[in-house]
Short mmCIF file of C-alpha atoms in Angstrom, two decimals:
data_model
loop_
_atom_site.label_atom_id
_atom_site.label_comp_id
_atom_site.label_asym_id
_atom_site.label_seq_id
_atom_site.Cartn_x
_atom_site.Cartn_y
_atom_site.Cartn_z
CA MET A 24 0.00 0.00 0.00
CA PRO A 25 1.49 3.41 -0.94
CA GLU A 26 2.16 6.08 1.61
CA ALA A 27 -0.95 8.14 2.37
CA LYS A 28 -1.09 11.64 0.86
CA ALA A 29 -3.51 14.42 1.74
CA ALA A 30 -5.58 16.16 -0.90
CA ASN A 31 -4.37 19.54 0.40
CA PRO A 32 -0.59 20.10 -0.03
CA MET A 33 -0.51 22.05 3.23
CA THR A 34 -1.63 18.96 5.15
CA THR A 35 1.03 16.72 6.69
CA THR A 36 0.31 12.98 6.68
CA THR A 37 1.95 9.81 7.88
CA ALA A 38 2.07 6.36 6.34
CA LEU A 39 -0.27 3.67 7.61
CA PRO A 40 1.36 1.55 10.32
CA LEU A 41 2.67 -1.83 9.19
CA GLU A 42 0.13 -3.72 11.27
CA VAL A 43 -2.69 -1.79 9.58
CA ARG A 44 -1.34 -2.54 6.10
CA GLN A 45 -1.08 -6.21 6.96
CA HIS A 46 -4.61 -6.25 8.36
CA ALA A 47 -5.97 -4.71 5.17
CA THR A 48 -5.17 -7.90 3.23
CA ALA A 49 -7.60 -10.02 5.26
CA ARG A 50 -11.10 -8.82 4.39
CA VAL A 51 -13.93 -10.82 5.90
CA CYS A 52 -17.43 -9.80 6.94
CA ARG A 53 -17.59 -8.82 10.59
CA PHE A 54 -20.91 -10.63 10.99
CA CYS A 55 -20.85 -13.79 8.87
CA SER A 56 -17.09 -14.06 8.09
CA ALA A 57 -17.64 -14.38 4.33
CA GLY A 58 -14.89 -12.95 2.16
CA LEU A 59 -15.36 -9.32 1.07
CA ARG A 60 -14.77 -8.71 -2.63
CA GLN A 61 -17.47 -6.29 -3.80
CA THR A 62 -16.84 -2.54 -3.48
CA PHE A 63 -19.81 -0.39 -2.44
CA VAL A 64 -17.94 2.93 -2.77
CA ASP A 65 -14.32 4.08 -2.51
CA LEU A 66 -14.06 7.56 -0.96
CA GLY A 67 -10.29 7.74 -0.95
CA MET A 68 -8.31 8.57 2.17
CA SER A 69 -9.37 10.48 5.27
CA PRO A 70 -8.22 11.00 8.88
CA LEU A 71 -10.38 9.96 11.83
CA CYS A 72 -13.31 12.34 11.77
CA GLU A 73 -13.62 13.18 15.48
CA THR A 74 -9.97 14.17 15.99
CA TYR A 75 -9.86 17.95 16.15
CA PRO A 76 -6.25 19.13 16.47
CA SER A 77 -5.34 22.18 18.53
CA ALA A 78 -3.05 24.91 17.19
CA GLU A 79 -0.09 23.24 18.92
CA GLN A 80 -0.80 19.95 17.14
CA LEU A 81 -1.04 21.21 13.56
CA ASN A 82 2.52 20.31 12.62
CA ARG A 83 2.56 16.84 14.17
CA GLY A 84 1.09 15.04 11.19
CA GLU A 85 -2.07 12.95 10.96
CA THR A 86 -2.67 9.40 9.84
CA TYR A 87 -5.01 8.91 6.89
CA TYR A 88 -6.94 5.68 6.41
CA PRO A 89 -8.85 4.28 3.42
CA LEU A 90 -12.57 4.92 3.18
CA HIS A 91 -13.10 1.90 0.95
CA VAL A 92 -16.50 0.39 1.70
CA TYR A 93 -17.47 -3.19 0.86
CA VAL A 94 -20.77 -5.04 0.74
CA CYS A 95 -20.92 -8.65 1.87
CA GLU A 96 -22.51 -10.80 -0.83
CA GLN A 97 -23.62 -13.33 1.79
CA CYS A 98 -25.52 -11.19 4.34
CA TRP A 99 -25.51 -7.76 2.58
CA LEU A 100 -23.80 -5.99 5.46
CA VAL A 101 -22.13 -2.82 4.14
CA GLN A 102 -18.91 -2.21 6.04
CA LEU A 103 -15.51 -0.61 6.45
CA GLU A 104 -12.49 -2.44 7.72
CA GLU A 105 -11.36 -1.71 11.28
CA TYR A 106 -8.24 0.40 10.75
CA GLU A 107 -8.25 1.89 14.24
CA SER A 108 -9.52 0.27 17.43
CA ALA A 109 -12.73 1.43 19.06
CA GLU A 110 -10.72 2.09 22.24
CA ASN A 111 -8.52 4.61 20.44
CA ILE A 112 -11.49 6.27 18.76
CA PHE A 113 -14.03 6.50 21.56
CA SER A 114 -12.17 6.63 24.88
CA ASP A 115 -11.90 10.43 24.66
CA TYR A 116 -14.59 11.59 22.30
CA ALA A 117 -15.48 14.97 20.82
CA TYR A 118 -19.18 14.38 20.16
CA PHE A 119 -21.68 15.62 22.75
CA SER A 120 -25.30 14.87 21.82
CA SER A 121 -26.80 17.69 23.88
CA TYR A 122 -25.64 20.45 21.50
CA SER A 123 -28.48 19.71 19.07
CA ASP A 124 -31.87 21.06 20.17
CA SER A 125 -33.74 18.85 17.70
CA TRP A 126 -31.93 15.75 18.95
CA LEU A 127 -32.90 16.56 22.53
CA LYS A 128 -36.54 16.87 21.46
CA HIS A 129 -36.21 13.52 19.71
CA ALA A 130 -34.84 11.95 22.91
CA ASP A 131 -37.56 13.44 25.12
CA LYS A 132 -40.28 12.21 22.76
CA TYR A 133 -38.73 8.73 22.75
CA CYS A 134 -38.85 8.55 26.55
CA GLN A 135 -42.50 9.58 26.58
CA GLN A 136 -43.32 6.90 24.00
CA MET A 137 -41.49 4.12 25.81
CA ILE A 138 -43.06 4.92 29.18
CA ALA A 139 -46.54 5.00 27.66
CA HIS A 140 -46.13 1.97 25.41
CA PHE A 141 -44.33 -0.40 27.77
CA GLY A 142 -45.59 0.85 31.16
CA LEU A 143 -42.20 1.84 32.56
CA ASN A 144 -42.28 3.19 36.12
CA ASP A 145 -40.18 3.63 39.25
CA ARG A 146 -39.73 -0.16 39.51
CA SER A 147 -38.38 -0.50 35.95
CA LEU A 148 -34.85 -0.17 34.64
CA ALA A 149 -33.80 1.47 31.36
CA VAL A 150 -30.22 0.85 30.22
CA GLU A 151 -28.67 2.83 27.39
CA VAL A 152 -25.56 1.57 25.66
CA ALA A 153 -23.36 4.43 24.40
CA SER A 154 -25.32 6.88 26.52
CA ASN A 155 -23.06 9.82 25.64
CA ASP A 156 -23.61 12.89 27.86
CA GLY A 157 -26.96 11.75 29.30
CA TYR A 158 -28.87 13.54 26.55
CA LEU A 159 -31.63 10.86 26.61
CA LEU A 160 -31.56 9.16 30.00
CA GLN A 161 -32.02 12.53 31.72
CA TYR A 162 -35.64 12.48 30.53
CA PHE A 163 -36.27 9.10 32.14
CA VAL A 164 -34.68 10.42 35.35
CA GLN A 165 -37.04 13.41 35.27
CA ARG A 166 -39.95 10.96 35.10
CA GLN A 167 -38.65 8.81 38.01
CA VAL A 168 -37.69 5.81 35.85
CA PRO A 169 -34.42 4.26 37.12
CA VAL A 170 -31.63 4.26 34.53
CA LEU A 171 -28.09 3.16 33.86
CA GLY A 172 -25.87 4.58 31.16
CA ILE A 173 -22.91 2.71 29.67
CA GLU A 174 -20.47 5.05 27.91
CA PRO A 175 -16.82 4.40 26.96
CA ALA A 176 -15.72 8.03 26.73
CA ALA A 177 -14.84 9.22 30.24
CA ASN A 178 -14.91 12.91 29.26
CA VAL A 179 -18.46 12.56 27.93
CA ALA A 180 -19.69 10.30 30.75
CA LYS A 181 -18.60 12.92 33.29
CA VAL A 182 -21.18 15.32 31.86
CA ALA A 183 -23.89 12.68 32.19
CA VAL A 184 -23.09 12.09 35.85
CA GLU A 185 -23.41 15.83 36.45
CA LYS A 186 -27.00 15.48 35.14
CA ASN A 187 -27.70 12.79 37.76
CA VAL A 188 -27.52 10.03 35.16
CA PRO A 189 -25.67 7.02 36.68
CA THR A 190 -23.05 6.07 34.08
CA LEU A 191 -20.64 3.16 33.82
CA VAL A 192 -17.46 4.04 31.88
CA GLU A 193 -17.01 0.83 29.88
CA PHE A 194 -17.01 -0.55 26.35
CA PHE A 195 -20.13 -2.68 26.16
CA GLY A 196 -20.03 -6.36 25.20
CA THR A 197 -20.72 -9.79 26.64
CA ARG A 198 -18.14 -9.34 29.41
CA VAL A 199 -19.91 -6.28 30.81
CA ALA A 200 -23.38 -7.72 30.17
CA LYS A 201 -22.66 -10.93 32.06
CA ARG A 202 -21.33 -8.96 35.03
CA LEU A 203 -24.32 -6.62 35.15
CA ALA A 204 -26.78 -9.49 34.74
CA ALA A 205 -25.10 -11.37 37.60
CA GLU A 206 -25.47 -8.23 39.74
CA GLY A 207 -29.21 -8.09 39.02
CA HIS A 208 -29.14 -5.25 36.50
CA CYS A 209 -31.12 -6.81 33.68
CA ALA A 210 -33.40 -4.25 32.09
CA ASP A 211 -37.00 -3.77 31.04
CA LEU A 212 -35.72 -1.53 28.25
CA VAL A 213 -32.30 -1.67 26.61
CA LEU A 214 -31.61 0.99 24.01
CA GLY A 215 -28.83 1.92 21.65
CA ASN A 216 -29.12 5.04 19.53
CA ASN A 217 -26.60 5.33 16.69
CA VAL A 218 -24.19 2.91 18.32
CA LEU A 219 -24.62 -0.28 16.27
CA ALA A 220 -22.65 1.25 13.39
CA GLN A 221 -19.77 2.03 15.76
CA VAL A 222 -19.22 -1.53 16.94
CA PRO A 223 -16.37 -3.51 15.37
CA ASP A 224 -17.33 -6.82 17.04
CA LEU A 225 -21.02 -7.02 16.15
CA ASN A 226 -21.60 -10.54 17.41
CA ASP A 227 -20.17 -9.89 20.87
CA PHE A 228 -22.11 -6.63 21.16
CA VAL A 229 -25.49 -8.02 20.10
CA GLU A 230 -25.08 -11.08 22.31
CA GLY A 231 -24.46 -8.68 25.19
CA LEU A 232 -27.68 -6.81 24.41
CA LYS A 233 -29.66 -10.04 24.69
CA LEU A 234 -28.01 -10.89 28.00
CA MET A 235 -29.11 -7.51 29.42
CA LEU A 236 -32.78 -8.09 28.68
CA LYS A 237 -35.28 -9.37 31.24
CA PRO A 238 -37.42 -12.29 29.93
CA HIS A 239 -40.03 -9.85 28.59
CA GLY A 240 -37.71 -6.88 28.14
CA VAL A 241 -37.59 -4.79 24.98
CA LEU A 242 -34.57 -3.73 22.96
CA THR A 243 -34.69 -0.66 20.71
CA LEU A 244 -31.93 0.21 18.28
CA GLU A 245 -31.78 3.32 16.12
CA PHE A 246 -29.42 3.51 13.16
CA PRO A 247 -29.24 5.32 9.82
CA HIS A 248 -31.13 3.31 7.23
CA LEU A 249 -28.93 2.02 4.42
CA LEU A 250 -31.83 2.38 2.00
CA ARG A 251 -32.01 6.12 2.70
CA LEU A 252 -28.21 6.45 2.57
CA ILE A 253 -28.35 5.11 -0.99
CA GLU A 254 -31.50 6.92 -2.12
CA LEU A 255 -30.48 10.30 -0.67
CA ASN A 256 -26.78 10.03 -1.55
CA GLU A 257 -25.66 10.38 2.08
CA PHE A 258 -22.09 9.26 1.47
CA ASP A 259 -20.64 11.65 4.06
CA THR A 260 -22.20 9.53 6.81
CA ILE A 261 -19.51 6.99 5.92
CA TYR A 262 -16.44 7.45 8.11
CA HIS A 263 -14.03 5.33 10.12
CA GLU A 264 -15.99 5.66 13.36
CA HIS A 265 -18.89 3.93 11.57
CA PHE A 266 -17.78 0.38 10.88
CA SER A 267 -21.11 -0.88 9.45
CA TYR A 268 -24.22 0.35 7.60
CA PHE A 269 -27.50 -1.50 8.02
CA SER A 270 -30.60 -2.43 6.11
CA LEU A 271 -33.46 -3.96 8.09
CA LEU A 272 -32.84 -7.14 6.12
CA THR A 273 -29.34 -7.46 7.54
CA ALA A 274 -30.22 -6.19 11.02
CA ILE A 275 -32.84 -8.93 11.36
CA ARG A 276 -30.31 -11.58 10.36
CA ILE A 277 -27.83 -10.34 12.94
CA LEU A 278 -30.39 -10.13 15.75
CA GLU A 279 -31.91 -13.52 14.94
CA ALA A 280 -28.46 -15.10 15.04
CA HIS A 281 -28.33 -14.07 18.71
CA GLY A 282 -31.80 -15.19 19.76
CA LEU A 283 -33.58 -11.88 19.26
CA ARG A 284 -36.78 -11.30 17.28
CA VAL A 285 -37.69 -8.00 15.58
CA PHE A 286 -41.37 -7.31 16.21
CA ASP A 287 -41.71 -3.69 15.11
CA VAL A 288 -39.86 -0.96 13.23
CA GLU A 289 -40.36 2.79 12.86
CA GLU A 290 -39.03 4.92 10.02
CA LEU A 291 -37.56 8.15 11.40
CA SER A 292 -36.37 11.37 9.80
CA THR A 293 -33.29 11.66 12.05
CA HIS A 294 -29.80 11.53 10.53
CA GLY A 295 -31.17 11.72 7.02
CA GLY A 296 -33.50 8.76 7.52
CA SER A 297 -33.16 6.17 10.28
CA LEU A 298 -34.85 3.05 11.56
CA ARG A 299 -35.90 2.35 15.12
CA VAL A 300 -36.02 -1.41 15.50
CA TYR A 301 -37.90 -3.07 18.37
CA ALA A 302 -36.77 -6.54 19.40
CA CYS A 303 -37.32 -9.04 22.19
CA ARG A 304 -36.01 -12.47 23.13
CA ALA A 305 -36.98 -15.02 20.48
CA GLU A 306 -38.96 -17.08 22.99
CA ASP A 307 -40.99 -14.07 24.19
CA GLU A 308 -44.52 -14.34 22.73
CA ILE A 309 -45.93 -11.19 24.36
CA HIS A 310 -44.90 -8.90 21.51
CA SER A 311 -46.64 -9.71 18.23
CA THR A 312 -44.92 -8.80 14.96
CA GLY A 313 -46.35 -5.66 13.36
CA SER A 314 -47.02 -5.01 9.67
CA SER A 315 -44.32 -2.34 9.60
CA VAL A 316 -41.62 -5.02 9.47
CA ALA A 317 -42.94 -6.51 6.22
CA LYS A 318 -43.46 -3.02 4.80
CA VAL A 319 -39.83 -1.93 5.28
CA LEU A 320 -38.49 -5.28 4.09
CA GLY A 321 -40.64 -4.91 0.99
CA ASP A 322 -39.21 -1.44 0.31
CA GLU A 323 -35.68 -2.79 0.62
CA LYS A 324 -36.31 -5.73 -1.70
CA ARG A 325 -37.89 -3.47 -4.33
CA ALA A 326 -34.73 -1.35 -4.15
CA GLY A 327 -32.65 -4.46 -4.77
CA LEU A 328 -30.94 -4.63 -1.37
CA ASP A 329 -31.23 -8.41 -1.39
CA ALA A 330 -29.12 -8.60 -4.57
CA LEU A 331 -25.88 -7.06 -5.80
CA SER A 332 -27.73 -4.82 -8.25
CA GLY A 333 -29.02 -2.62 -5.42
CA TYR A 334 -25.50 -1.54 -4.48
CA GLN A 335 -23.76 -0.98 -7.81
CA SER A 336 -24.83 2.54 -8.84
CA PHE A 337 -24.06 4.33 -5.59
CA ALA A 338 -20.45 5.23 -6.45
CA THR A 339 -21.50 7.05 -9.63
CA GLN A 340 -24.06 9.28 -7.91
CA VAL A 341 -21.52 10.12 -5.18
CA GLN A 342 -19.08 11.29 -7.83
CA GLN A 343 -21.69 13.59 -9.37
CA THR A 344 -22.32 15.26 -6.01
CA LYS A 345 -18.60 15.91 -5.65
CA PHE A 346 -18.41 17.59 -9.03
CA ALA A 347 -21.41 19.84 -8.30
CA LEU A 348 -20.14 21.04 -4.93
CA VAL A 349 -16.57 21.69 -6.07
CA ASP A 350 -17.76 23.51 -9.22
CA PHE A 351 -19.98 25.79 -7.10
CA LEU A 352 -17.28 26.63 -4.56
CA LEU A 353 -14.68 27.31 -7.24
CA ALA A 354 -17.07 29.64 -9.05
CA ALA A 355 -17.99 31.46 -5.83
CA ARG A 356 -14.37 32.03 -4.86
CA ARG A 357 -13.44 33.20 -8.36
CA GLN A 358 -16.23 35.79 -8.04
CA GLY A 359 -14.69 37.01 -4.78
CA LYS A 360 -17.47 35.60 -2.61
CA SER A 361 -16.70 34.60 0.99
CA VAL A 362 -17.68 31.12 2.13
CA ALA A 363 -17.93 29.83 5.71
CA GLY A 364 -19.17 26.54 7.13
CA TYR A 365 -21.61 25.81 9.90
CA GLY A 366 -20.89 22.84 12.13
CA ALA A 367 -17.94 20.52 12.65
CA PRO A 368 -19.68 17.12 12.52
CA GLY A 369 -17.87 13.88 11.88
CA LYS A 370 -19.45 13.69 8.43
CA SER A 371 -17.64 16.86 7.37
CA ALA A 372 -14.32 15.00 7.29
CA THR A 373 -15.60 12.60 4.65
CA LEU A 374 -17.30 15.28 2.56
CA LEU A 375 -14.38 17.71 2.55
CA HIS A 376 -11.62 15.15 2.01
CA TYR A 377 -13.40 13.26 -0.73
CA CYS A 378 -14.09 16.54 -2.51
CA GLY A 379 -10.60 17.95 -1.85
CA ILE A 380 -11.98 21.04 -0.07
CA GLY A 381 -9.70 23.06 2.20
CA LYS A 382 -9.32 26.58 3.58
CA ASP A 383 -9.03 27.99 0.08
CA LEU A 384 -12.70 27.16 -0.57
CA ILE A 385 -14.23 27.26 2.95
CA GLU A 386 -12.40 29.81 5.10
CA TYR A 387 -13.65 28.62 8.49
CA THR A 388 -16.52 26.82 10.18
CA VAL A 389 -18.37 27.37 13.47
CA ASP A 390 -19.77 25.00 16.06
CA ARG A 391 -21.82 25.30 19.24
CA SER A 392 -19.64 22.80 21.10
CA PRO A 393 -17.02 24.55 23.29
CA TYR A 394 -14.91 21.40 22.95
CA LYS A 395 -14.40 22.08 19.24
CA GLN A 396 -14.10 25.86 19.29
CA GLY A 397 -10.51 27.05 18.87
CA ARG A 398 -9.54 23.74 17.26
CA PHE A 399 -9.37 22.68 13.60
CA LEU A 400 -11.07 20.18 11.35
CA PRO A 401 -8.91 17.08 10.89
CA GLY A 402 -6.60 16.98 7.91
CA ASN A 403 -7.55 20.17 6.09
CA HIS A 404 -7.19 22.27 9.27
CA ILE A 405 -10.13 24.56 8.60
CA PRO A 406 -10.44 26.58 11.85
CA ILE A 407 -13.49 26.18 14.10
CA PHE A 408 -14.97 29.26 15.81
CA HIS A 409 -17.93 30.17 18.00
CA PRO A 410 -21.12 30.75 15.94
CA ASP A 411 -20.84 34.51 16.61
CA ARG A 412 -18.10 34.54 13.99
CA ILE A 413 -20.71 34.40 11.23
CA ARG A 414 -22.34 37.66 12.28
CA GLU A 415 -18.91 39.26 12.69
CA THR A 416 -17.60 38.34 9.22
CA GLN A 417 -20.89 38.28 7.24
CA PRO A 418 -19.99 35.58 4.68
CA ASP A 419 -21.81 35.46 1.36
CA TYR A 420 -22.44 31.72 1.71
CA VAL A 421 -22.74 29.38 4.71
CA VAL A 422 -22.23 25.70 3.91
CA ILE A 423 -24.32 23.61 6.31
CA LEU A 424 -22.07 20.62 7.04
CA PRO A 425 -24.53 18.78 9.36
CA TRP A 426 -27.15 18.90 6.56
CA ASN A 427 -29.46 16.59 8.53
CA LEU A 428 -30.02 19.55 10.90
CA LYS A 429 -30.46 22.11 8.12
CA ASP A 430 -33.93 23.26 9.22
CA GLU A 431 -32.76 23.88 12.79
CA ILE A 432 -29.60 25.65 11.62
CA MET A 433 -31.31 27.81 9.00
CA ALA A 434 -33.81 28.94 11.63
CA GLN A 435 -30.95 29.89 13.97
CA LEU A 436 -29.08 31.77 11.24
CA GLN A 437 -31.89 33.63 9.49
CA PHE A 438 -29.99 36.84 10.26
CA ILE A 439 -27.56 36.18 7.37
CA ARG A 440 -30.39 37.40 5.09
CA GLU A 441 -29.66 40.91 6.46
CA TRP A 442 -26.53 41.16 4.26
CA GLY A 443 -27.78 38.89 1.47
CA GLY A 444 -26.16 35.72 2.80
CA ARG A 445 -27.34 32.37 1.47
CA PHE A 446 -27.21 28.79 2.66
CA VAL A 447 -25.51 25.92 0.82
CA VAL A 448 -26.77 22.40 1.52
CA PRO A 449 -24.49 19.80 -0.12
CA ILE A 450 -26.51 16.60 0.45
CA PRO A 451 -28.51 14.89 -1.05
CA LYS A 452 -27.83 17.26 -3.94
CA LEU A 453 -26.38 20.74 -4.01
CA THR A 454 -29.03 23.28 -2.96
CA ILE A 455 -28.60 27.06 -2.58
CA ALA A 456 -31.25 28.57 -0.29
#
């Protein structure tokens, strides 16, 4: 494998470690162990997306890894190889869920639904795996439902504890699940929001989820829907922190392999289109299977996700999006227009590196998270400021990098209309608003 090179000549890179290059030769599906041969999309090279260097770190170099995505022809799991361990990625993490107002509303509504639907009360237990900063469990606490969060990032878990959310700083798997079950901490509700994609050892993780459930307990998992990723061209949601990308078809296979039965599914608008899957132990007959499961499976089969044909055109549409965005930014800069970004989400690393966009095309970005302010986007080193910077500099265009929150962000930034500013939404297709 050749030495990694950044798209921007001002960016310093390092070669992939030998052990990573050796690992890259052994490609097998992380669920069914079938050999991986079929490319889904190749997005080139990119650094880890949640590593935001400080000014003092800019000259230390950064490691770039392939964003080459495969689809398993046996179980149809779409996946990246594990180039960096989950421990190195998530032990000190830069993502805090509570900085999105719409996500907090989503979490609050979820808690209301679960309490009403499953009769949770002060004698129940809700356990969230990858509970982040307590963004969701705080709403159960407010309603007197006992909770336990399990979160590997100590810096994020600390914030949850400050919200009175009991949090165990651990990477979840069968080892932790067996210990908690032995201590009497099996749950009426186990939930995992946007964590399944971040798990390198799927089988160990899902087995652990089953072990945490009481005999009639319910598991809910939310994850971006692969069908929507393909239909809406959401290629920037592919990054190294996301090891896998799921259809319902594949999710059911994985859960069934570990004695879990999917009995319901909701289609959500979050993260560009997600699924909320409801599952229980296979032997539990209390929960009857709803018609929504057959409906979503039918949609996936009509889109060809049970055959190779459903995956083969994605790379071409991704390329067209790249051309449109780069052409627009080049034209804007040639005309002397100023361009800023809004947000420093993980997905921005994939978008900007695949498109070869640096500070010459987007001068800076802003973010509400104090953790990111004063730092730089990985690789291209676009500086990150407080959102007040937009009013101070009055850019002609603001590129919304977390496009899934575009409505929330455009409402917050309506003041850019005062000087004729306009919004740029890059996904699913370039839109100027």
